[in-house]
Every structure is written in structure tokens, then in C-alpha cells.
Amino acid sequence: MVEFSSSIDLSDYRVLRASGVHGTLGLINLGSEIFLCVISGAAHVATVRPNETVQRILSVEFYCLNSDDYDLEYYQEFDPSPNNTTSQHGHIPVHGEEAALEHPCQELIKVLSTGTFYYSVDFDLTNRLQDRLSEESAFDIDSLDDRYLWNQYMIDPLIKFRARLAKNEKKSLDSCRIMTSAIRGFVLTITIPSSAAPTISNNTKLPSTLTLISRLSCRRAGTRFNSRGIDDDGNVANFVETETVFWHPSGLCFSYAQVRGSVPLFWEQATGLLPNQQKIQITRSAEATQPAFDKHFESLVVDYGTVHVLNLLSESKPGEAELTARYKYHIRRSPVNHELDLSGTSENRLLDVQFDFHAETRDGGYEAANMIKRLVRRQADSFAYFLCEEAPSRDEKAIIPGAKVIAQQEGIFRTNCLDCLDRTNLIQTILSQMAVELFLRQRGERANPDFWMKHSSIWADNGDALSKIYAGTGALKSSFTRHGKMSLAGAIADARKSATRLYMNNFLDKGRQNTIDMLLGRLMDQSPVHLYDPMADHLNAELKRRLNEYSTSDTIYIWVGSFNLNGKSGAVQHDLTPWLCPETNQAARRPEIVAVGFQEIVELSPQQIRSTDPVRRQAWEHAVRQTLNDGAVRSSSEEYILLRSGQLVGAALMIFVKSSALNKIKNVEGSVKKTGMSGMAGNKGAVAIRMEYANTRLCFVTAHLTAGFPNYEERNRDYRTISHGLRFQRNRSIEDHDAIVWAGDFNYRIGLSDDKVRRLAKAGDLDSLYENDQLNLQMVAGRTFPYYSESRITFMPTYKYDNGTDDYDTSEKGRIPAWCDRILRKGDILKQINYATAPLRFSDHRPVYAMFYCTISVIDEAKKEKLSQEIYARKRADISDTTANAWNGDIDDEDSMGYDSISPDLPPASSDRRKWWLDGGLPARSNLNAPSHKSSLNNRLPNNPFTATSESDWVVVSKATSTSRSIDGDISGKARVTPVACRPPPPSETQKPLPIPEVSIQRSPPLSSALNVSRKSAPPVPKKPSLLSSSQNADYKAILRLGPSISAERPKTGVAVTVPPASRRAIALQTAPPTAQTRRKPSDIDGKISIQATEEERPPLSLRTDVDAQAISELMDDDNEVASTIPSLQPQRLS
């Protein structure tokens, strides 16, 4: 919780840092430890306008809030000038002391201390000048653009807490500047002396400023080869908004924005050690790409107006030419690229120009890049720029008053090359110069060469900074950008940068990508920090309880198939209808998703293993889609679209979906894992594709495991390697999904002799074969595919046939028939409809397929948000003006939540910290007496006091000297038990229940003291540093106190026991911690009833296995004659 106060005794607290703290980036949870990130070093780098300053983050520190294991690292000061005696981050180590543990935030510290993060405490740095000029205040947290807010994940808990505060409390919290918004990219201001500044009317002879601000988007952030193309939400990699701002002391302010971003297609590029040999692969079909493509440009049109695309890719270079062709294809088909009739005029919202940079500059050098001016001159003039003018203020501390807007920018240029670094930065420099020239020309003025030299220099610095973030080195061609010509030294520097990039991209980028994902909270094992807030707890509980009000479920059908093609090249011409479009009773509805897995799509030769050939896969993609759409036409269904495919040498996986399902699918990713030759070769392994259908996560895997009859252990190991080693983006694994389907050639065999298998197969005795199936036995033993299920097999073994026949192998090798081709599932939302094989005879395998129906969860985010606001508003009204400031030592936070009784006869609800039967930690004592001194409670009563029973509440016990009561309630020795006051039967529907009489409760000291039971005292509450704001803002102090959500769970000190007397009154008594002498032992203290109770001791669970390991081993032995007589070991199979 956060408390605001101007007078707090801080004598028991130490200052966090003697040199001060510049800001707080937020909270992050790593494992079980929570860290507070503070800015320990910063430098002023820009002044956009008067009193609008920007600081660059030089160093950060992470302080653990629930552990002191890492505190030693920060009992030191920061030296901004590192030397041999300081660490790489400028920290001076304490003499004779070293950190006991490596700090878990070490990689985050490195990234945040690279000098590429910037913040401002004066204005909103996430928005361009044109968008923030109309704001009521210069800095408003509610208006931050989360596309560029890089610490959004860490600051989000504080922002959510702030949203629930009163208006005056928000103002107090903001004045503390404890919440700092940081962007990543480049910010720099160059001072232009009056002699070099363009001639501006009303010249004051004071210097002007030229500022460049580049904001890198965090939506699809990453490194060069790990983040390419677009995602399903329309976010592209390396998307940067760059704003050129020129301010003159006369009050005139010019701003011009442009953007860059990766080609908005689904494409990937593998790393490689040879320059220009990294192969480009488009991973999604044109039809499946168009929705995401349209989202991207629709968003740009909303934010900036008309978009003019400048594509600098080559039209002849392999890879780039393919991207260019697809780019043009999607632009032509985009709904944004349609003329709109606006007040009698026609306007096209999406324009494009193809400028082959390398071809244009091949002969004339980089100077030829200026030819782009004539291609975009008309659009540059129509887009204009943003211009405002204001009266200068004499008060230097005053924020600039509302400015008069003279012109606004009406459109934007979107520039891209392959990496959006070198070529893009040079072209954007030219576009910025064109905009400034237009501004000066319309005023009848011009700039001198010194001004343009400074303009080129700041753009060269911008290119270097953005290139270091994405590729690891400075930008190429920066020598030309900076000086206007390419020198020999510049060419040598470019060669050195290229070599450094190869090293960085191949060996370091994966670690850098992982750190970026950690910073943005995108790793699978990350959980956000939750500030303890009873209101939020109540809100989450209510949302969970009322889930049905904003979520619905839908049912989709999924078809999954697997086929080992045996490397047949001409098989693509065969009719696949019996397999892909089977005639079944459940085929009235065509499946929404079709997952097709192939093995041995090419011959597994050494040449193919070294270099995967995609031509064969593409041919099969066409054949499968043609068959599916032919079947859709026959059944009057909609067409299928290739969503994504993947290939690992001979294994290939293709996902087709109905066109209507595209808008429900997002975050489609693919990955592969090699298992051949201990993970070095791709002749064996798996291909996986995952997606999110609405709010449900689906994963499909096709695998080709180790062959050979006796190699079942190697196959088990292959499964484990794939399951644990195959990773998607953000460290997602196969198991991190709601529904998983494996389909492939798993190569598990039948543990019987060849003659026996053929004889049983001919007789149709599939059960006997399945009892000896290796996969079945290994799954029963828990050695492979744990928690997966397989439907009952009703078809003949799928391997090995003579090609073109239904005869099993007649060659000299005489392969034993087996069910090598299988389909397994995992997930409660999956229900299997059928499991069968198809009569396709051109391979030595038979294809298998299965149909599932899957329950999909669909959450209406708008309804959820509206319901959240209603719940919060209602609860806020219930507790009136109670806020965080109402907290004091006598009132629990949860007491302010307004717990109400559900009935006048019952007490209000309790909580972990508030119990209605306790008062200040004192146990409740009842004045209820037994009917007589010989009466005792009947311990045979049911635990639930409202359960109908014939047992009496009290019993009269004539105690003998040897009488004792056992733990289970039986009476031993000679004792006579007489029932007293039997519990009445439950009332009928026509009878009214008896009124519950009042029970007076009196308080007494804890029972533990009365019984002399030792109780461990509560540990002292640790105090953490609280002064996190800078010394300039000491009017308000924000003290961060840990709540239950970020502290260890408190041990329970007692158990409530209900004692139901005849009058059906319930008395709850606190108990002391159990001991061997007090467990389940009634006692009589001062004539009052007191019962001590603990949780029952449970006997340990006895584990047993249904399958003997030796029996399984014998079944694996083909030479064992007893194998055929061993009874069935198959698990329960679901039909």
C-alpha cells in the first residue's frame, strides 16, 4: 500500500543511495523474489522546448524487497567515470567484501545501462509534439503511448494502483515522481548558434535547438534475426517513430515525424556465418497474411493519416525480390488502398514507391540516393509538417503556455529495407531535410551549409544508436550520412561492422533476446507483481465468479493426419481425398483446422540432411490445399487457407484453416528440434506449430523418431528431447498449451515375432497385438508421453507394406508389421471423434487421421472491462471514502472492505486477517454450560453441524479410573454413556426452523498460556528504504510497504472448531498450536468448555504399480516365448 504524508519519522530508515535516485522504473518478479528498479545514474541530453528536458539512463540498480541476499552489492557508490578499480557499471566495491550471490537482474542491468533508454519528468516522451500539444497538463501518465513505453511491464502494478486513487492522491503520487516512463531509441539536442540558424523573422540573436527523437516500439521488440516481419496484431519488428524538432527562441516550433519498420509479412531469416547467405523464408500464405497486413496499415492511417510506403528492397536479389513481390501483392489488395470520397474529393490512404537502393546507387554512388526526392516530392508537399507558434515566457520555470497551431502534418512516410537500419536511415535523412526545406521555403528563408552539416551529423548518430540496439553494431553507410561522401576509412569501418554483426547475431543475440523478453514480461515462467490491494482482490474474485457474463465457449472441429511418404517424388499426383476428406458420419461439418504431418517428404540422403529442399514441401502444400478445397466445394463449405508450414529435412507440418477463422487466430509460431545423431542431424526430429484460437492455446507436433525394433529407449529419449528442448518465442514450450496433438511416425513396434504378428493381424486380433505394442507399454510404465491419451486402435498395423499392395513386407528384411504411425492428444478440452487409416498404397506406410472437437474459450474484453468498472464502482461506494490513507495500526486494511453478513442471524464474513470470533488475538470464551457436570460433548457428531443425525449433542459418561478416550473417539474401559438432548431431525419444508438464540461471548487470555504451551513469537517486521524520490521532490514521501502478495505466507495459529449444542448454536474456539499431548484432547478449564484441535494426521499414501518392470522387459524381447501368454497390460482406452 502507499501512504501520503508530509511528516513521517524516517529515523529508523536509511537513505537508499547517498547520491540520490533519479527515478523508479517499476517492480519485477524473478522467481520468488521481487525487485524494485531505480535509476541510479542519468545525464541530460536534450531540451526539446524550454522546460522540456530529456535524460538518458546511464545506470540502474535493482533492490530486492523480500530478501536481503543481494543488499551487499549496493552498499557502494556509483562512479560515473569507471576505471580499473571499478566494475564495468561504475560501482566501487567495498573493501574486503564481495557479493555472495550473482544478482539475478544482472542481464537486465546491462541492457538498461547501455545508454539507449531515455526518460523525461517534464513532458510525455512517448508522444510526438503534434499529439501532446493539446493535453491539459504537460505530463499525464494516463496519456502514455504504451507502444513506446519500455518499462510498461514493471510500472504496470503502480499504474493500476494509481488508477484507484482519488484525484488529489493521484496528484500527490505524481508529484513524488516515483513512476518514470522510459522509451528506448535515440534522443539528442544540438544547439544551433544564431549565426548558423536559418533566418527567422523576429530574430532574437539567441541560439536555436535541433532535436531528434526516435521511439522504438516494444510491441515486437527483439534482435535482428530473432524478430522479423509482422505478428497477428499488426505489430512489426524494429518499428521506430522518428521526430525532427526545430525550436527557435522567437517561439516558433517545427516538428516532422516519419516511421520505419520491417516488411509487414510473416517471414523469417536464419543466421549464418557467411555474409548475404542468410536465407529468407516466408512462413505464411498470402491469404493468411492479409488480415495482419491490413491491421498494421489501418493503425498507421488512424495515427498519422495517409501512409506512403518507401520500399528500398531489391527487385532482383533472391529473398528480397520475393518479399517485394508479396509486399506489392498485399498493398494492391488492402482495403486501405481504396479511394475514399471525402467532400467531393478522392483520396488514396495507402501509396507506395519502389526504390531499389542498391541498383540506383551501384553506378552513381550513395549520392544517387537523392533521386528519391523527385519520386516523393508531390507527397512530401501534401503531407506538410507540424508548426506552432507561441509568445516567449519570461518565467524560466513556467511550462510553455498553450501554443497556436499554424500547420499540421497530414500524412507520413513509412520506409523499410531488409533490416530497416542502414539504407533506411540514409533515406530518412533526406526526407527530414526535404521537410525542413519546405518549411523554410514557405517562409521565404533558407539554411546555410553549417546547419545542414549539423542536421546530417545528428541523423548519423541516430542511425548508429538504432543499429546497435537491433544488430549490435553501428550503422553502415554512416560515413556518407555524416559527411555527404563515402571515404576509404568509412568503407573499412563498414567492413569491420559487418564482421562484428555476424559474430553478434550468431552467438550473442539469443541471450540478448531473452533479456529483452524478460524486461517486457514475455517469458512463460514470469508472473507480474501484484501490489496488495483489497479492492483488487475483491475485483479479481468477482470477475472469476462471474466468468460466464463476459466469456463464452465455442466448439470447433480439428482434423489431424500423419503420413510417411517414403521419399516418393511422384506421389504428389495421387488423389488424397480418402485421407483428407473421408466419408464419415461426423463429416456433416467440415473442420475449422486441418493439421497435416508428413515424414520422409524427401529421401533422407546426406545431401538433403545438410540442406533442406523446400520445393517438395511446397508441392505437397498445393496438393493438400487443392484436395481440401475440392472437398469444401462438394460439401458447400468455405475454402481453406494455408496458415503456416514448417519443415525439418523430411518432416513437414502444414496447418490449414477456414477463411472465416483467420480473424480468431493470432500468435502463430513454428519451431523445429533435431534429434538425429544426438541432435546434430535433422533426419529425425520434430516440427511444431502453435497458435491461439480466440483465448485457447493450441499446439500441433509432427515427429519422426528413431527407427529399429529394439530402440524403444532411444525413442523415449527423442520424445523427452523434443518435449523439453523445442521452444517457441518467449520461451514457450510444447506443454504450455491448453490442447496438444502429436502425429507422426513414432516407430514403436510390436514386441512379438514376425510370424505371430502376421497371424494375429490376419485373424483380426488387434487387442492381442496392442497388448504387446511398445508405445502402449512404455506409456503404461510412464516412460514416454506422460498424461497423453490415444483412442482405441481399430485398424491394421500401418507398417510395413509392399508398395502398391495390401501385403506386408515380403522382402528379405521381412519387417515386422507395426503401428508406427500414431496420433496422441492431451488436454481436457479435446474430445476425439474417430481414429482411422486411409487406403493410400503408394508408400510402405498407411496414412492415419483423427477428428477432434475442441471447446474454445472466447473472452469479450469489452464486457470484461465494463464489468470490472461496475464492480469497482459499487465496492468503492460501499466503503465510502476509505482509502489507503485511512490505514492505521488499529484498523486492518481488509476491515475497510465492508464485509456484510449474509443473514441477520450470522456474523459478518471473515478473512485471513479478520476473524469474527477473535478480538485482538484473544480467543472467544462461551458462557454455555453443559447440562450437568457429568455431561460431555458427543464426539461422534458429524463435522457439519447442519447435517441431520440421530446422535445427541451431549452424552453422560460415568467415568471409571481406567477410562480414557482414544484419538478416533472410541471409549475404552468401563464407562456408561447416556445420551442427552438428542439433536432434533431437520425441519420439513412446511416447518419453520427454530430461531437461533443469542450467545454471549466473553474474552479470556489465550489458551496456550493457560495450558503452558510454548508459542513462538511473531518475527519482527523488516523495514526497507522508502525514500525513492529525488531530493527535489521531498514534499511528499512515498513509502512502499509489502503486502501479503509479496511476502511469505503467515503460519496459521489455530483452527476453528464448531460445537453444535442442542439449540443449534455454533461456537468457534481458537486453539493453540498442536502438540503430542494436546492433540484431540478435551479439557475443562474454569468450568468452561475449551477444545483444542488440529488437522487430522493422515497415513502416508501407499503407491503401487500395475506393471512389473521385468514383465515389460520380457515383452520387449522378441525371442521370449512367454511373451504371447502374458495377459493384457494395455491401459484403459477411450473410444
PDB file of N, CA and C in Angstrom, residues 716-749:
ATOM      1  N   ASN A 716      12.043 -43.099 -26.596  1.00  0.00           N
ATOM      2  CA  ASN A 716      11.630 -42.379 -25.386  1.00  0.00           C
ATOM      3  C   ASN A 716      12.493 -41.136 -25.169  1.00  0.00           C
ATOM      4  N   ARG A 717      13.780 -41.299 -25.423  1.00  0.00           N
ATOM      5  CA  ARG A 717      14.690 -40.167 -25.241  1.00  0.00           C
ATOM      6  C   ARG A 717      14.409 -39.077 -26.278  1.00  0.00           C
ATOM      7  N   ASP A 718      14.075 -39.481 -27.501  1.00  0.00           N
ATOM      8  CA  ASP A 718      13.713 -38.494 -28.525  1.00  0.00           C
ATOM      9  C   ASP A 718      12.506 -37.670 -28.081  1.00  0.00           C
ATOM     10  N   TYR A 719      11.505 -38.352 -27.510  1.00  0.00           N
ATOM     11  CA  TYR A 719      10.332 -37.615 -27.039  1.00  0.00           C
ATOM     12  C   TYR A 719      10.721 -36.586 -25.979  1.00  0.00           C
ATOM     13  N   ARG A 720      11.530 -37.013 -25.017  1.00  0.00           N
ATOM     14  CA  ARG A 720      11.918 -36.088 -23.962  1.00  0.00           C
ATOM     15  C   ARG A 720      12.723 -34.921 -24.514  1.00  0.00           C
ATOM     16  N   THR A 721      13.589 -35.197 -25.472  1.00  0.00           N
ATOM     17  CA  THR A 721      14.386 -34.127 -26.085  1.00  0.00           C
ATOM     18  C   THR A 721      13.493 -33.118 -26.783  1.00  0.00           C
ATOM     19  N   ILE A 722      12.506 -33.605 -27.501  1.00  0.00           N
ATOM     20  CA  ILE A 722      11.599 -32.703 -28.225  1.00  0.00           C
ATOM     21  C   ILE A 722      10.712 -31.942 -27.256  1.00  0.00           C
ATOM     22  N   SER A 723      10.140 -32.644 -26.289  1.00  0.00           N
ATOM     23  CA  SER A 723       9.195 -32.016 -25.367  1.00  0.00           C
ATOM     24  C   SER A 723       9.854 -30.934 -24.527  1.00  0.00           C
ATOM     25  N   HIS A 724      11.093 -31.167 -24.099  1.00  0.00           N
ATOM     26  CA  HIS A 724      11.761 -30.197 -23.241  1.00  0.00           C
ATOM     27  C   HIS A 724      12.632 -29.215 -24.021  1.00  0.00           C
ATOM     28  N   GLY A 725      13.105 -29.619 -25.183  1.00  0.00           N
ATOM     29  CA  GLY A 725      14.052 -28.781 -25.911  1.00  0.00           C
ATOM     30  C   GLY A 725      13.441 -27.898 -26.972  1.00  0.00           C
ATOM     31  N   LEU A 726      12.282 -28.270 -27.517  1.00  0.00           N
ATOM     32  CA  LEU A 726      11.667 -27.443 -28.553  1.00  0.00           C
ATOM     33  C   LEU A 726      11.029 -26.221 -27.898  1.00  0.00           C
ATOM     34  N   ARG A 727      11.407 -25.060 -28.373  1.00  0.00           N
ATOM     35  CA  ARG A 727      10.933 -23.820 -27.763  1.00  0.00           C
ATOM     36  C   ARG A 727      10.417 -22.871 -28.836  1.00  0.00           C
ATOM     37  N   PHE A 728       9.322 -22.195 -28.486  1.00  0.00           N
ATOM     38  CA  PHE A 728       8.807 -21.130 -29.329  1.00  0.00           C
ATOM     39  C   PHE A 728       9.332 -19.811 -28.780  1.00  0.00           C
ATOM     40  N   GLN A 729       8.834 -18.711 -29.338  1.00  0.00           N
ATOM     41  CA  GLN A 729       9.243 -17.412 -28.847  1.00  0.00           C
ATOM     42  C   GLN A 729       8.788 -17.237 -27.395  1.00  0.00           C
ATOM     43  N   ARG A 730       9.494 -16.364 -26.685  1.00  0.00           N
ATOM     44  CA  ARG A 730       9.216 -16.056 -25.284  1.00  0.00           C
ATOM     45  C   ARG A 730       9.321 -17.294 -24.403  1.00  0.00           C
ATOM     46  N   ASN A 731      10.150 -18.243 -24.849  1.00  0.00           N
ATOM     47  CA  ASN A 731      10.474 -19.433 -24.068  1.00  0.00           C
ATOM     48  C   ASN A 731       9.272 -20.342 -23.837  1.00  0.00           C
ATOM     49  N   ARG A 732       8.273 -20.291 -24.721  1.00  0.00           N
ATOM     50  CA  ARG A 732       7.140 -21.200 -24.615  1.00  0.00           C
ATOM     51  C   ARG A 732       7.584 -22.609 -24.993  1.00  0.00           C
ATOM     52  N   SER A 733       7.070 -23.589 -24.286  1.00  0.00           N
ATOM     53  CA  SER A 733       7.340 -24.985 -24.599  1.00  0.00           C
ATOM     54  C   SER A 733       6.061 -25.638 -25.128  1.00  0.00           C
ATOM     55  N   ILE A 734       6.175 -26.879 -25.547  1.00  0.00           N
ATOM     56  CA  ILE A 734       5.009 -27.604 -26.046  1.00  0.00           C
ATOM     57  C   ILE A 734       3.968 -27.745 -24.949  1.00  0.00           C
ATOM     58  N   GLU A 735       4.406 -27.952 -23.730  1.00  0.00           N
ATOM     59  CA  GLU A 735       3.475 -28.196 -22.634  1.00  0.00           C
ATOM     60  C   GLU A 735       2.728 -26.940 -22.187  1.00  0.00           C
ATOM     61  N   ASP A 736       3.131 -25.774 -22.653  1.00  0.00           N
ATOM     62  CA  ASP A 736       2.484 -24.527 -22.234  1.00  0.00           C
ATOM     63  C   ASP A 736       1.263 -24.222 -23.101  1.00  0.00           C
ATOM     64  N   HIS A 737       0.408 -25.227 -23.305  1.00  0.00           N
ATOM     65  CA  HIS A 737      -0.760 -25.044 -24.162  1.00  0.00           C
ATOM     66  C   HIS A 737      -1.958 -25.773 -23.568  1.00  0.00           C
ATOM     67  N   ASP A 738      -3.135 -25.342 -23.968  1.00  0.00           N
ATOM     68  CA  ASP A 738      -4.369 -25.939 -23.455  1.00  0.00           C
ATOM     69  C   ASP A 738      -4.691 -27.259 -24.143  1.00  0.00           C
ATOM     70  N   ALA A 739      -4.307 -27.407 -25.396  1.00  0.00           N
ATOM     71  CA  ALA A 739      -4.547 -28.644 -26.139  1.00  0.00           C
ATOM     72  C   ALA A 739      -3.335 -28.931 -27.013  1.00  0.00           C
ATOM     73  N   ILE A 740      -2.866 -30.180 -26.988  1.00  0.00           N
ATOM     74  CA  ILE A 740      -1.676 -30.589 -27.728  1.00  0.00           C
ATOM     75  C   ILE A 740      -1.998 -31.864 -28.495  1.00  0.00           C
ATOM     76  N   VAL A 741      -1.590 -31.928 -29.756  1.00  0.00           N
ATOM     77  CA  VAL A 741      -1.781 -33.130 -30.569  1.00  0.00           C
ATOM     78  C   VAL A 741      -0.445 -33.476 -31.224  1.00  0.00           C
ATOM     79  N   TRP A 742       0.009 -34.706 -30.997  1.00  0.00           N
ATOM     80  CA  TRP A 742       1.196 -35.246 -31.656  1.00  0.00           C
ATOM     81  C   TRP A 742       0.727 -36.203 -32.748  1.00  0.00           C
ATOM     82  N   ALA A 743       1.320 -36.089 -33.923  1.00  0.00           N
ATOM     83  CA  ALA A 743       1.022 -37.009 -35.025  1.00  0.00           C
ATOM     84  C   ALA A 743       2.312 -37.256 -35.793  1.00  0.00           C
ATOM     85  N   GLY A 744       2.624 -38.514 -36.029  1.00  0.00           N
ATOM     86  CA  GLY A 744       3.850 -38.785 -36.758  1.00  0.00           C
ATOM     87  C   GLY A 744       4.207 -40.247 -36.803  1.00  0.00           C
ATOM     88  N   ASP A 745       5.382 -40.503 -37.365  1.00  0.00           N
ATOM     89  CA  ASP A 745       5.937 -41.848 -37.416  1.00  0.00           C
ATOM     90  C   ASP A 745       6.815 -42.007 -36.178  1.00  0.00           C
ATOM     91  N   PHE A 746       6.221 -42.550 -35.105  1.00  0.00           N
ATOM     92  CA  PHE A 746       6.935 -42.685 -33.844  1.00  0.00           C
ATOM     93  C   PHE A 746       7.807 -43.929 -33.814  1.00  0.00           C
ATOM     94  N   ASN A 747       7.598 -44.844 -34.747  1.00  0.00           N
ATOM     95  CA  ASN A 747       8.465 -46.021 -34.952  1.00  0.00           C
ATOM     96  C   ASN A 747       8.432 -47.028 -33.813  1.00  0.00           C
ATOM     97  N   TYR A 748       7.442 -46.965 -32.918  1.00  0.00           N
ATOM     98  CA  TYR A 748       7.319 -48.008 -31.900  1.00  0.00           C
ATOM     99  C   TYR A 748       6.769 -49.270 -32.558  1.00  0.00           C
ATOM    100  N   ARG A 749       7.319 -50.424 -32.175  1.00  0.00           N
ATOM    101  CA  ARG A 749       6.985 -51.682 -32.823  1.00  0.00           C
ATOM    102  C   ARG A 749       6.145 -52.571 -31.905  1.00  0.00           C
TER     103      ARG A 749
END
